[in-house]
Amino acid sequence: MRLSAAQIDFFETFGFIKLPQLLQDSVDWITDEFTKTFPGQKEITPHDGMKRTCIARFIDQREKMNTLLDDPRIEGIGASLLGENFNYMGSDGNYYTGESGWHRDGFHHKYRHIKIAFYLDQLDGNSGALRVIPGSHRLDDRFGQDLQAKMHRSQEQWELKGSELPAVVLDVTPGDILVFNHNMFHASFNGGSNRRMFTINMCERYQEEDLQQLRDYIAGAARFWIDRSYTDLMMNTATPGRMVHLEQVMANDGHLAGLSAEMRRTMPEPARG
Ligand SMILES: O=C(O)CCC(=O)C(=O)O
């Protein structure tokens, strides 16, 4: 599957796209696998509804979930927006509690990074649906710069709470897929204490001269106390097709184990997001 030229242009213009019911036929097994991934995770406290619980390398944990990367619909989103040889950049699985304030996931000028979000509950603006500010992924224009300077102090700046800022609320039904540029401002408000969601991150393949930037990005995952970017399961079960999306990160994550060891010494628990 490839996105149409119109879908790609929409994504490039507004920074996100919703693909209604793209994975409708897979909701049951995905939800089942999601549930099975949480119990018994080493070093992860079971979700108690008080704060977000997050598992890094989420789709890496179980063999069936690994295959989402091979699914032509998911692979096709990456290939359409990032090129045929895009990198898989990890995944997280979450039980969210409450809201997520406005933020960008990245500030990438040269390489496009995207997030594919799978929400497993029916959500709208009153129950924690993701909201986005269309066009806010554009870092280089005045709009993007204004947002960077002002979004974190909306009350002082505009006398408005985060939930009152102008945004598109992306209502979801399980099976819908949301895709957004990491640079885009996004948030959620009014969520309950057990909102289920997981992500798959991807980026364009880095050029040789920028590999240090890629290594710096990979280093950020040390806060999750992981020694490699991918699990052995994800790497060992990879088809040649999947390996195209793993190989650049596998060749550049040699520093992660040392950094994670340092984090284990200095953090009380792995990061929750
Ligand atoms: O659903 C949410 O509360 C926020 C999701 C989010 O910020 C993210 O995945 O980057």
XYZ file of N, CA and C and ligand atoms in Angstrom:
829
model
N 0.834 -1.197 0.000
C 0.000 0.000 0.000
C 0.872 1.252 0.000
N 0.494 2.220 -0.768
C 1.171 3.513 -0.738
C 0.101 4.592 -0.541
N 0.445 5.662 0.167
C -0.481 6.791 0.279
C -0.583 7.452 -1.082
N -1.718 8.071 -1.338
C -1.903 8.770 -2.619
C -1.116 10.083 -2.587
N -0.930 10.651 -3.760
C -0.227 11.946 -3.831
C -0.979 12.995 -2.997
N -2.305 12.926 -3.013
C -3.098 13.902 -2.248
C -2.885 13.710 -0.746
N -2.823 12.452 -0.310
C -2.592 12.183 1.132
C -1.197 12.655 1.559
N -0.219 12.421 0.711
C 1.145 12.852 1.045
C 1.197 14.377 1.114
N 0.550 15.014 0.170
C 0.554 16.480 0.163
C -0.170 17.035 1.397
N -1.261 16.391 1.784
C -1.984 16.810 2.997
C -1.057 16.707 4.204
N -0.364 15.565 4.296
C 0.555 15.355 5.424
C 1.655 16.417 5.422
N 2.186 16.695 4.259
C 3.302 17.660 4.210
C 2.813 19.072 4.533
N 1.600 19.377 4.156
C 1.061 20.722 4.395
C 0.647 20.909 5.852
N -0.078 19.939 6.396
C -0.661 20.116 7.736
C 0.107 19.401 8.851
N 0.942 18.421 8.483
C 1.784 17.763 9.491
C 1.182 16.503 10.089
N 0.007 16.109 9.644
C -0.620 14.894 10.190
C -1.600 14.345 9.168
N -1.989 13.111 9.377
C -3.099 12.552 8.588
C -3.773 11.455 9.413
N -5.079 11.393 9.290
C -5.836 10.309 9.940
C -6.260 9.328 8.853
N -6.045 8.050 9.108
C -6.422 7.015 8.138
C -7.522 6.164 8.779
N -8.777 6.564 8.561
C -9.890 5.900 9.271
C -9.955 4.407 8.971
N -10.022 3.628 10.024
C -10.247 2.174 9.958
C -9.236 1.424 9.084
N -8.050 1.976 8.957
C -7.030 1.301 8.130
C -6.726 -0.097 8.662
N -6.728 -0.252 9.998
C -6.393 -1.563 10.570
C -7.608 -2.218 11.241
N -8.766 -1.925 10.715
C -10.014 -2.445 11.286
C -9.968 -3.966 11.456
N -9.414 -4.661 10.470
C -9.425 -6.127 10.511
C -8.443 -6.700 11.543
N -7.626 -5.853 12.143
C -6.590 -6.343 13.056
C -6.808 -5.891 14.505
N -7.893 -5.171 14.747
C -8.094 -4.578 16.080
C -8.110 -5.646 17.175
N -8.762 -6.772 16.924
C -8.916 -7.771 17.990
C -7.568 -8.352 18.401
N -6.776 -8.781 17.425
C -5.503 -9.395 17.829
C -4.534 -8.348 18.393
N -4.581 -7.132 17.858
C -3.672 -6.088 18.368
C -4.022 -5.763 19.825
N -5.304 -5.658 20.124
C -5.724 -5.341 21.493
C -5.329 -6.471 22.444
N -5.486 -7.694 21.978
C -5.105 -8.845 22.782
C -3.592 -8.837 23.053
N -2.826 -8.596 22.030
C -1.362 -8.555 22.194
C -0.947 -7.382 23.087
N -1.623 -6.253 22.930
C -1.327 -5.085 23.769
C -1.470 -5.473 25.240
N -2.598 -6.103 25.542
C -2.883 -6.464 26.934
C -1.838 -7.441 27.460
N -1.450 -8.386 26.613
C -0.505 -9.422 27.061
C 0.909 -8.869 27.228
N 1.203 -7.735 26.641
C 2.581 -7.221 26.708
C 2.884 -6.603 28.062
N 1.866 -6.145 28.781
C 2.146 -5.400 30.017
C 2.544 -6.233 31.231
N 1.803 -7.271 31.594
C 2.153 -7.921 32.861
C 3.542 -8.538 32.787
N 4.225 -8.509 33.893
C 5.481 -9.225 33.996
C 6.653 -8.565 33.307
N 6.513 -7.304 32.884
C 7.655 -6.626 32.282
C 8.670 -6.273 33.354
N 9.879 -6.749 33.147
C 10.947 -6.480 34.112
C 11.057 -4.971 34.341
N 11.179 -4.569 35.553
C 11.425 -3.173 35.950
C 10.245 -2.226 35.713
N 9.104 -2.730 35.206
C 7.955 -1.849 34.963
C 6.898 -2.125 36.034
N 6.525 -1.088 36.766
C 5.493 -1.221 37.790
C 4.129 -1.348 37.101
N 3.269 -2.291 37.533
C 1.939 -2.405 36.890
C 1.167 -1.089 36.953
N 0.358 -0.834 35.928
C -0.374 0.432 35.855
C -1.388 0.530 36.991
N -1.329 1.621 37.736
C -2.265 1.796 38.848
C -3.214 2.963 38.610
N -3.175 3.552 37.413
C -4.090 4.651 37.100
C -3.650 5.993 37.648
N -2.564 6.016 38.388
C -2.135 7.279 38.997
C -1.247 8.100 38.057
N -0.406 7.415 37.291
C 0.415 8.112 36.303
C 0.659 7.195 35.118
N 1.195 7.798 34.064
C 1.389 7.040 32.828
C 2.327 5.853 33.044
N 1.950 4.721 32.449
C 2.847 3.570 32.397
C 3.293 3.407 30.949
N 4.577 3.236 30.747
C 5.113 3.218 29.381
C 6.115 2.079 29.223
N 5.964 1.316 28.169
C 6.952 0.280 27.836
C 7.623 0.676 26.523
N 8.933 0.826 26.576
C 9.679 1.145 25.355
C 9.880 -0.134 24.547
N 10.242 0.023 23.294
C 10.413 -1.113 22.372
C 9.145 -1.979 22.402
N 8.001 -1.328 22.351
C 6.750 -2.024 22.647
C 6.421 -3.123 21.635
N 6.399 -2.772 20.352
C 6.020 -3.833 19.388
C 7.139 -4.852 19.238
N 8.293 -4.543 19.821
C 9.423 -5.483 19.785
C 9.240 -6.656 20.749
N 8.312 -6.517 21.695
C 8.258 -7.481 22.799
C 7.699 -8.843 22.404
N 6.773 -8.841 21.440
C 6.092 -10.090 21.114
C 6.126 -10.306 19.602
N 6.289 -11.579 19.212
C 6.571 -11.864 17.806
C 5.456 -11.395 16.871
N 4.220 -11.563 17.328
C 3.117 -11.156 16.441
C 3.110 -9.639 16.264
N 3.385 -8.916 17.356
C 3.422 -7.445 17.253
C 4.574 -6.986 16.364
N 5.696 -7.720 16.371
C 6.814 -7.385 15.472
C 6.324 -7.252 14.031
N 5.367 -8.107 13.669
C 4.974 -8.183 12.257
C 4.190 -6.953 11.796
N 3.815 -6.089 12.741
C 3.171 -4.838 12.312
C 4.108 -4.050 11.393
N 5.414 -4.183 11.648
C 6.384 -3.465 10.793
C 6.368 -3.998 9.368
N 5.987 -5.255 9.223
C 5.957 -5.882 7.894
C 4.603 -5.708 7.217
N 3.608 -5.269 7.981
C 2.268 -5.116 7.415
C 2.335 -4.082 6.284
N 1.875 -4.437 5.085
C 2.008 -3.517 3.941
C 1.381 -2.146 4.192
N 0.399 -2.094 5.071
C -0.237 -0.791 5.342
C 0.677 0.085 6.184
N 1.343 -0.522 7.173
C 2.241 0.250 8.047
C 3.542 0.552 7.315
N 4.090 -0.475 6.667
C 5.313 -0.279 5.881
C 5.059 0.766 4.796
N 3.852 0.723 4.238
C 3.509 1.644 3.153
C 3.433 3.101 3.608
N 3.013 3.302 4.845
C 2.988 4.679 5.366
C 4.422 5.198 5.437
N 5.317 4.371 5.987
C 6.719 4.779 6.089
C 7.324 5.040 4.723
N 7.128 4.097 3.810
C 7.735 4.236 2.478
C 7.192 5.466 1.754
N 5.907 5.738 1.934
C 5.293 6.886 1.236
C 5.816 8.219 1.754
N 6.022 8.291 3.063
C 6.366 9.595 3.662
C 7.860 9.778 3.877
N 8.624 8.661 3.854
C 10.043 8.746 4.261
C 10.993 8.092 3.270
N 10.441 7.452 2.263
C 11.290 6.739 1.304
C 11.319 5.254 1.612
N 11.638 4.469 0.581
C 11.565 2.999 0.690
C 12.490 2.453 1.777
N 13.603 3.140 2.040
C 14.596 2.607 2.996
C 14.531 3.323 4.348
N 13.331 3.689 4.762
C 13.174 4.409 6.039
C 13.680 3.565 7.216
N 13.981 4.238 8.313
C 14.391 3.564 9.554
C 13.201 3.393 10.498
N 13.101 2.221 11.086
C 12.194 2.025 12.235
C 12.897 2.634 13.450
N 12.215 3.524 14.167
C 12.855 4.268 15.257
C 12.229 3.966 16.615
N 11.693 2.771 16.749
C 11.215 2.376 18.069
C 9.738 2.617 18.267
N 9.277 2.157 19.400
C 7.838 2.053 19.644
C 7.625 2.185 21.142
N 6.507 2.763 21.554
C 6.191 2.704 22.976
C 4.734 2.347 23.168
N 4.475 1.618 24.241
C 3.111 1.218 24.568
C 2.732 1.868 25.882
N 1.507 2.364 25.943
C 1.152 3.214 27.081
C -0.233 2.937 27.629
N -0.319 2.998 28.948
C -1.591 3.297 29.602
C -1.431 4.740 30.071
N -2.171 5.647 29.456
C -2.077 7.053 29.850
C -3.040 7.337 30.988
N -2.616 8.212 31.862
C -3.495 8.738 32.900
C -3.566 10.241 32.718
N -4.774 10.767 32.535
C -4.946 12.220 32.446
C -4.465 12.786 31.126
N -3.992 14.041 31.207
C -3.719 14.774 29.973
C -2.245 14.772 29.600
N -1.986 15.107 28.351
C -0.615 15.384 27.887
C -0.625 16.831 27.415
N 0.198 17.670 28.012
C 0.242 19.078 27.612
C 0.829 19.240 26.211
N 0.699 20.430 25.694
C 1.192 20.694 24.333
C 2.696 20.499 24.255
N 3.124 19.765 23.257
C 4.566 19.556 23.045
C 4.826 19.097 21.623
N 6.091 19.226 21.250
C 6.589 18.595 20.029
C 7.394 17.381 20.463
N 7.428 16.330 19.636
C 8.276 15.183 19.961
C 9.704 15.392 19.482
N 9.897 16.338 18.613
C 11.243 16.570 18.087
C 11.329 17.937 17.457
N 12.527 18.236 17.005
C 12.782 19.539 16.374
C 13.773 19.248 15.245
N 13.292 18.537 14.269
C 14.170 18.009 13.222
C 14.087 18.885 11.976
N 15.213 19.465 11.607
C 15.226 20.321 10.424
C 15.478 19.531 9.148
N 16.382 18.562 9.226
C 16.832 17.940 7.968
C 16.100 16.642 7.642
N 15.902 15.811 8.634
C 15.304 14.491 8.387
C 13.900 14.442 8.973
N 12.996 13.895 8.185
C 11.608 13.813 8.671
C 11.458 12.611 9.607
N 10.894 12.867 10.778
C 10.550 11.809 11.731
C 9.037 11.786 11.882
N 8.462 10.606 11.865
C 7.002 10.499 12.021
C 6.646 9.522 13.142
N 5.448 9.727 13.636
C 4.894 8.793 14.631
C 3.585 8.239 14.081
N 3.418 6.944 14.189
C 2.141 6.298 13.851
C 1.513 5.913 15.182
N 0.314 6.419 15.433
C -0.319 6.203 16.745
C -1.544 5.303 16.591
N -1.596 4.295 17.474
C -2.708 3.342 17.523
C -3.422 3.560 18.866
N -4.596 4.114 18.834
C -5.398 4.261 20.064
C -6.384 3.102 20.120
N -6.481 2.471 21.264
C -7.276 1.245 21.364
C -8.617 1.461 22.057
N -8.951 2.719 22.315
C -10.265 3.047 22.892
C -10.934 4.080 21.996
N -12.246 4.096 22.053
C -13.003 5.132 21.335
C -12.809 6.443 22.098
N -12.302 7.472 21.452
C -12.000 8.724 22.162
C -12.503 9.932 21.368
N -12.936 10.943 22.123
C -13.217 12.236 21.500
C -12.605 13.324 22.391
N -12.942 14.565 22.098
C -12.318 15.674 22.819
C -12.617 15.681 24.305
N -13.677 14.985 24.713
C -14.021 14.933 26.136
C -13.459 13.701 26.841
N -12.723 12.892 26.107
C -12.202 11.672 26.742
C -10.755 11.387 26.363
N -10.029 12.425 25.925
C -8.581 12.252 25.744
C -8.116 12.018 24.324
N -8.947 12.367 23.333
C -8.477 12.221 21.942
C -7.293 13.150 21.689
N -6.388 12.698 20.843
C -5.241 13.517 20.465
C -5.725 14.766 19.737
N -5.108 15.910 20.047
C -5.386 17.107 19.263
C -4.095 17.680 18.706
N -4.203 18.282 17.551
C -3.009 18.752 16.846
C -3.240 20.173 16.354
N -2.143 20.900 16.188
C -2.229 22.236 15.592
C -1.706 22.128 14.165
N -2.622 22.130 13.193
C -2.197 21.930 11.812
C -1.155 22.963 11.395
N -0.126 22.520 10.728
C 0.912 23.425 10.235
C 2.008 23.714 11.238
N 1.840 23.246 12.467
C 2.821 23.595 13.506
C 4.121 22.803 13.372
N 4.189 21.880 12.407
C 5.438 21.140 12.177
C 6.442 21.968 11.386
N 5.995 23.115 10.891
C 6.890 23.932 10.061
C 7.745 24.802 10.971
N 8.981 24.415 11.120
C 9.833 25.070 12.110
C 10.360 26.409 11.625
N 10.443 26.561 10.315
C 11.224 27.686 9.816
C 10.415 28.948 9.581
N 9.096 28.853 9.680
C 8.347 30.087 9.443
C 7.961 30.735 10.772
N 7.416 31.895 10.681
C 7.094 32.703 11.857
C 6.081 31.996 12.767
N 5.142 31.285 12.133
C 4.120 30.570 12.899
C 4.773 29.530 13.817
N 5.657 28.727 13.227
C 6.343 27.695 14.005
C 7.174 28.297 15.126
N 7.805 29.417 14.846
C 8.657 30.049 15.865
C 7.818 30.664 16.988
N 6.713 31.301 16.625
C 5.808 31.870 17.636
C 5.310 30.784 18.581
N 4.916 29.650 17.988
C 4.399 28.563 18.820
C 5.475 28.064 19.778
N 6.689 27.926 19.266
C 7.789 27.437 20.098
C 7.973 28.344 21.315
N 7.846 29.645 21.087
C 8.093 30.600 22.167
C 6.906 30.722 23.127
N 5.699 30.470 22.645
C 4.515 30.850 23.429
C 3.645 29.703 23.951
N 3.722 28.541 23.314
C 2.774 27.479 23.667
C 2.871 27.042 25.123
N 4.087 27.076 25.686
C 4.242 26.564 27.042
C 3.730 27.554 28.084
N 3.341 28.769 27.648
C 2.799 29.735 28.619
C 1.517 30.368 28.054
N 0.589 29.490 27.646
C -0.624 29.978 26.975
C -1.471 30.847 27.914
N -1.436 30.527 29.209
C -2.255 31.297 30.156
C -1.770 32.753 30.231
N -0.456 32.920 30.403
C 0.100 34.283 30.476
C -0.006 34.977 29.122
N 0.236 34.234 28.067
C 0.297 34.831 26.738
C -1.089 35.224 26.216
N -2.041 34.300 26.362
C -3.344 34.506 25.715
C -4.522 34.365 26.689
N -4.207 34.172 27.967
C -5.256 33.940 28.973
C -6.152 32.765 28.587
N -5.513 31.723 28.094
C -6.248 30.515 27.695
C -5.549 29.290 28.254
N -6.360 28.323 28.702
C -5.803 27.034 29.116
C -5.403 26.254 27.865
N -4.534 25.275 28.042
C -4.102 24.460 26.894
C -5.281 23.873 26.140
N -6.295 23.448 26.888
C -7.454 22.801 26.245
C -8.295 23.789 25.438
N -8.016 25.092 25.616
C -8.819 26.101 24.901
C -8.113 26.621 23.637
N -6.924 26.116 23.370
C -6.198 26.615 22.198
C -6.786 26.037 20.908
N -6.706 26.776 19.827
C -7.310 26.296 18.571
C -6.556 25.086 18.032
N -7.287 24.011 17.811
C -6.652 22.761 17.400
C -7.697 21.879 16.726
N -7.210 20.882 16.021
C -8.095 19.856 15.466
C -8.082 18.673 16.430
N -9.265 18.272 16.875
C -9.377 17.096 17.750
C -9.570 15.878 16.860
N -8.684 14.899 17.024
C -8.739 13.708 16.167
C -9.490 12.585 16.892
N -10.804 12.646 16.820
C -11.628 11.577 17.400
C -11.175 10.236 16.809
N -11.140 9.215 17.633
C -10.729 7.908 17.095
C -11.657 6.785 17.522
N -11.762 5.827 16.618
C -12.369 4.528 16.876
C -11.240 3.518 16.673
N -11.125 2.496 17.542
C -10.050 1.529 17.325
C -10.034 1.016 15.874
N -8.831 0.941 15.322
C -8.688 0.594 13.895
C -8.261 1.805 13.079
N -8.573 3.008 13.585
C -8.086 4.239 12.942
C -6.586 4.359 13.203
N -5.893 4.932 12.263
C -4.459 5.166 12.422
C -4.203 6.662 12.282
N -3.440 7.208 13.223
C -3.044 8.622 13.156
C -1.558 8.670 12.861
N -1.187 9.538 11.960
C 0.232 9.691 11.624
C 0.573 11.168 11.765
N 1.648 11.478 12.476
C 2.030 12.886 12.546
C 3.533 13.077 12.554
N 3.921 14.241 12.071
C 5.319 14.650 12.044
C 5.763 14.939 13.483
N 6.935 14.452 13.876
C 7.405 14.700 15.252
C 7.468 16.186 15.592
N 7.645 17.025 14.605
C 7.791 18.460 14.888
C 6.456 19.128 15.231
N 5.367 18.428 15.052
C 4.053 19.055 15.224
C 3.628 19.151 16.693
N 3.037 20.276 17.057
C 2.486 20.414 18.407
C 1.246 19.539 18.553
N 1.229 18.747 19.624
C 0.084 17.882 19.896
C -0.122 17.760 21.406
N -1.318 17.343 21.779
C -1.685 17.268 23.207
C -2.938 16.410 23.327
N -3.311 16.111 24.565
C -4.637 15.521 24.782
C -5.150 16.017 26.135
N -6.459 16.189 26.223
C -7.074 16.680 27.463
C -8.307 15.838 27.791
N -8.664 15.823 29.042
C -9.895 15.176 29.530
C -9.848 13.647 29.483
N -8.648 13.088 29.411
C -8.539 11.629 29.350
C -8.776 10.987 30.716
N -9.165 9.732 30.705
C -9.346 8.978 31.945
C -8.007 8.431 32.442
N -8.088 7.361 33.217
C -6.864 6.865 33.850
C -6.335 5.579 33.213
N -6.933 5.159 32.114
C -6.500 3.899 31.478
C -6.538 3.990 29.957
N -6.131 5.102 29.429
C -6.195 5.275 27.970
C -5.093 4.433 27.323
N -5.498 3.527 26.432
C -4.521 2.591 25.853
C -4.067 3.078 24.474
N -2.767 3.093 24.309
C -2.235 3.603 23.042
C -0.807 3.129 22.846
N -0.451 2.822 21.609
C 0.964 2.568 21.332
C 1.358 3.232 20.025
N 2.651 3.362 19.845
C 3.165 4.105 18.693
C 4.233 3.292 17.964
N 4.431 3.655 16.728
C 5.598 3.204 15.965
C 6.234 4.466 15.388
N 7.518 4.633 15.644
C 8.239 5.803 15.130
C 9.116 5.393 13.954
N 9.261 6.294 13.022
C 10.074 6.039 11.825
C 10.740 7.338 11.395
N 11.826 7.216 10.661
C 12.440 8.427 10.095
C 13.095 8.115 8.755
N 13.448 9.183 8.063
C 14.208 9.019 6.829
C 15.580 8.458 7.176
N 16.157 7.720 6.251
C 17.527 7.214 6.465
C 18.505 8.394 6.488
N 19.384 8.370 7.462
C 20.361 9.462 7.586
C 21.506 9.271 6.594
N 22.043 10.389 6.115
C 23.228 10.310 5.258
C 24.459 10.119 6.140
N 25.489 9.580 5.517
C 26.741 9.249 6.207
C 27.235 10.409 7.088
N 27.197 11.611 6.555
C 27.792 12.752 7.281
C 26.945 13.175 8.488
N 25.747 12.627 8.617
C 24.879 13.025 9.735
C 24.693 11.901 10.758
N 25.501 10.854 10.655
C 25.265 9.697 11.531
C 25.431 10.035 13.010
N 26.247 11.036 13.315
C 26.373 11.408 14.741
C 25.023 11.923 15.269
N 24.308 12.650 14.423
C 22.952 13.114 14.827
C 22.044 11.933 15.137
N 22.146 10.887 14.300
C 21.326 9.691 14.537
C 21.736 9.036 15.854
N 23.035 8.953 16.091
C 23.506 8.342 17.352
C 23.028 9.158 18.557
N 23.009 10.461 18.418
C 22.534 11.310 19.527
C 21.057 11.035 19.806
N 20.297 10.858 18.748
C 18.867 10.550 18.917
C 18.712 9.200 19.633
N 19.470 8.224 19.163
C 19.398 6.877 19.759
C 19.759 6.931 21.244
N 20.711 7.773 21.588
C 21.169 7.885 22.988
C 20.011 8.265 23.916
N 19.029 8.982 23.397
C 17.891 9.414 24.217
C 17.125 8.244 24.816
N 17.225 7.071 24.195
C 16.481 5.900 24.683
C 17.121 5.280 25.923
N 18.305 5.756 26.303
C 18.957 5.208 27.515
C 18.072 5.419 28.741
N 17.220 6.440 28.712
C 16.356 6.693 29.876
C 15.376 5.547 30.116
N 15.181 4.699 29.107
C 14.308 3.528 29.284
C 15.080 2.297 29.759
N 16.367 2.473 30.020
C 17.218 1.387 30.513
C 17.301 0.235 29.507
N 17.389 0.558 28.230
C 17.514 -0.500 27.223
C 18.937 -0.500 26.664
N 19.424 -1.691 26.333
C 20.814 -1.819 25.898
C 20.975 -1.780 24.387
N 19.913 -2.145 23.672
C 19.913 -2.036 22.209
C 18.615 -1.350 21.795
N 18.633 -0.737 20.624
C 17.425 -0.045 20.158
C 16.278 -1.015 19.920
N 16.616 -2.230 19.466
C 15.585 -3.237 19.181
C 15.824 -4.471 20.054
N 14.762 -5.233 20.280
C 14.950 -6.491 21.010
C 15.575 -7.544 20.088
N 16.162 -8.576 20.705
C 16.699 -9.694 19.917
C 15.585 -10.297 19.062
N 14.389 -10.394 19.647
C 13.275 -10.993 18.916
C 13.020 -10.237 17.609
N 12.958 -8.925 17.704
C 12.698 -8.112 16.507
C 13.789 -8.317 15.456
N 15.039 -8.397 15.912
C 16.150 -8.533 14.955
C 16.227 -9.960 14.409
N 16.050 -10.944 15.311
C 16.248 -12.334 14.881
C 15.133 -12.860 13.988
N 13.952 -12.256 14.086
C 12.840 -12.735 13.248
C 12.666 -11.866 12.000
N 13.603 -10.954 11.776
C 13.430 -10.003 10.654
C 13.602 -10.693 9.304
N 12.664 -10.444 8.429
C 12.809 -10.842 7.021
C 13.781 -9.848 6.375
N 14.273 -10.161 5.181
C 15.130 -9.177 4.500
C 14.408 -7.823 4.340
N 13.124 -7.886 4.096
C 12.362 -6.637 3.930
C 12.347 -5.805 5.207
N 12.161 -6.468 6.344
C 12.155 -5.728 7.612
C 13.563 -5.209 7.932
N 14.547 -6.018 7.595
C 15.922 -5.657 7.944
C 16.347 -4.324 7.307
N 15.782 -4.010 6.151
C 16.077 -2.719 5.505
C 15.786 -1.575 6.480
N 14.756 -1.766 7.309
C 14.318 -0.693 8.206
C 15.007 -0.746 9.579
N 15.822 -1.784 9.782
C 16.523 -1.931 11.068
C 18.015 -1.645 10.948
N 18.577 -1.870 9.759
C 20.039 -1.992 9.662
C 20.794 -0.726 10.044
N 20.276 0.447 9.705
C 21.070 1.656 10.008
C 21.134 1.904 11.515
N 20.038 1.683 12.201
C 20.049 1.869 13.666
C 20.885 0.773 14.334
N 20.761 -0.468 13.850
C 21.563 -1.559 14.438
C 23.062 -1.276 14.326
N 23.440 -0.587 13.276
C 24.866 -0.280 13.072
C 25.317 0.929 13.890
N 24.379 1.592 14.536
C 24.727 2.852 15.217
C 24.230 2.944 16.660
N 23.924 1.781 17.269
C 23.432 1.856 18.663
C 24.433 1.258 19.662
N 25.694 1.145 19.262
C 26.702 0.513 20.122
C 26.955 1.260 21.428
N 26.590 2.519 21.486
C 26.847 3.323 22.691
C 25.714 3.217 23.718
N 24.578 2.590 23.313
C 23.378 2.652 24.155
C 23.543 1.891 25.477
N 24.187 0.724 25.432
C 24.304 -0.088 26.655
C 25.059 0.668 27.754
N 26.119 1.341 27.390
C 26.906 2.095 28.378
C 26.094 3.237 28.972
N 25.359 3.910 28.114
C 24.543 5.035 28.599
C 23.420 4.536 29.509
N 22.841 3.391 29.155
C 21.752 2.835 29.977
C 22.269 2.418 31.348
N 23.477 1.864 31.366
C 24.062 1.461 32.661
C 24.179 2.684 33.566
N 24.562 3.782 32.985
C 24.674 5.029 33.743
C 23.296 5.466 34.274
N 22.277 5.337 33.434
C 20.908 5.720 33.843
C 20.390 4.823 34.967
N 20.742 3.544 34.895
C 20.312 2.626 35.966
C 20.890 3.051 37.309
N 22.066 3.634 37.235
C 22.698 4.082 38.487
C 22.058 5.357 39.015
N 21.500 6.180 38.121
C 21.082 7.513 38.556
C 19.559 7.727 38.600
N 18.789 6.806 37.993
C 17.328 6.986 37.999
C 16.673 5.929 38.886
N 15.595 6.282 39.604
C 14.936 5.296 40.469
C 14.160 4.238 39.692
N 13.709 4.569 38.488
C 12.978 3.626 37.637
C 13.151 4.088 36.189
N 12.862 3.218 35.202
C 12.964 3.669 33.812
C 11.955 4.794 33.551
N 12.257 5.629 32.568
C 11.369 6.751 32.247
C 9.980 6.250 31.862
N 8.991 7.098 32.089
C 7.604 6.760 31.740
C 7.168 7.507 30.490
N 8.078 7.906 29.678
C 7.714 8.582 28.430
C 8.823 9.506 28.008
O -2.295 10.641 23.756
C -1.638 11.421 24.423
O -1.974 11.798 25.545
C -0.351 12.038 23.893
C 0.421 11.211 22.916
C 1.758 11.826 22.660
O 2.065 12.908 23.084
C 2.749 11.112 21.891
O 2.601 9.915 21.619
O 3.764 11.738 21.522
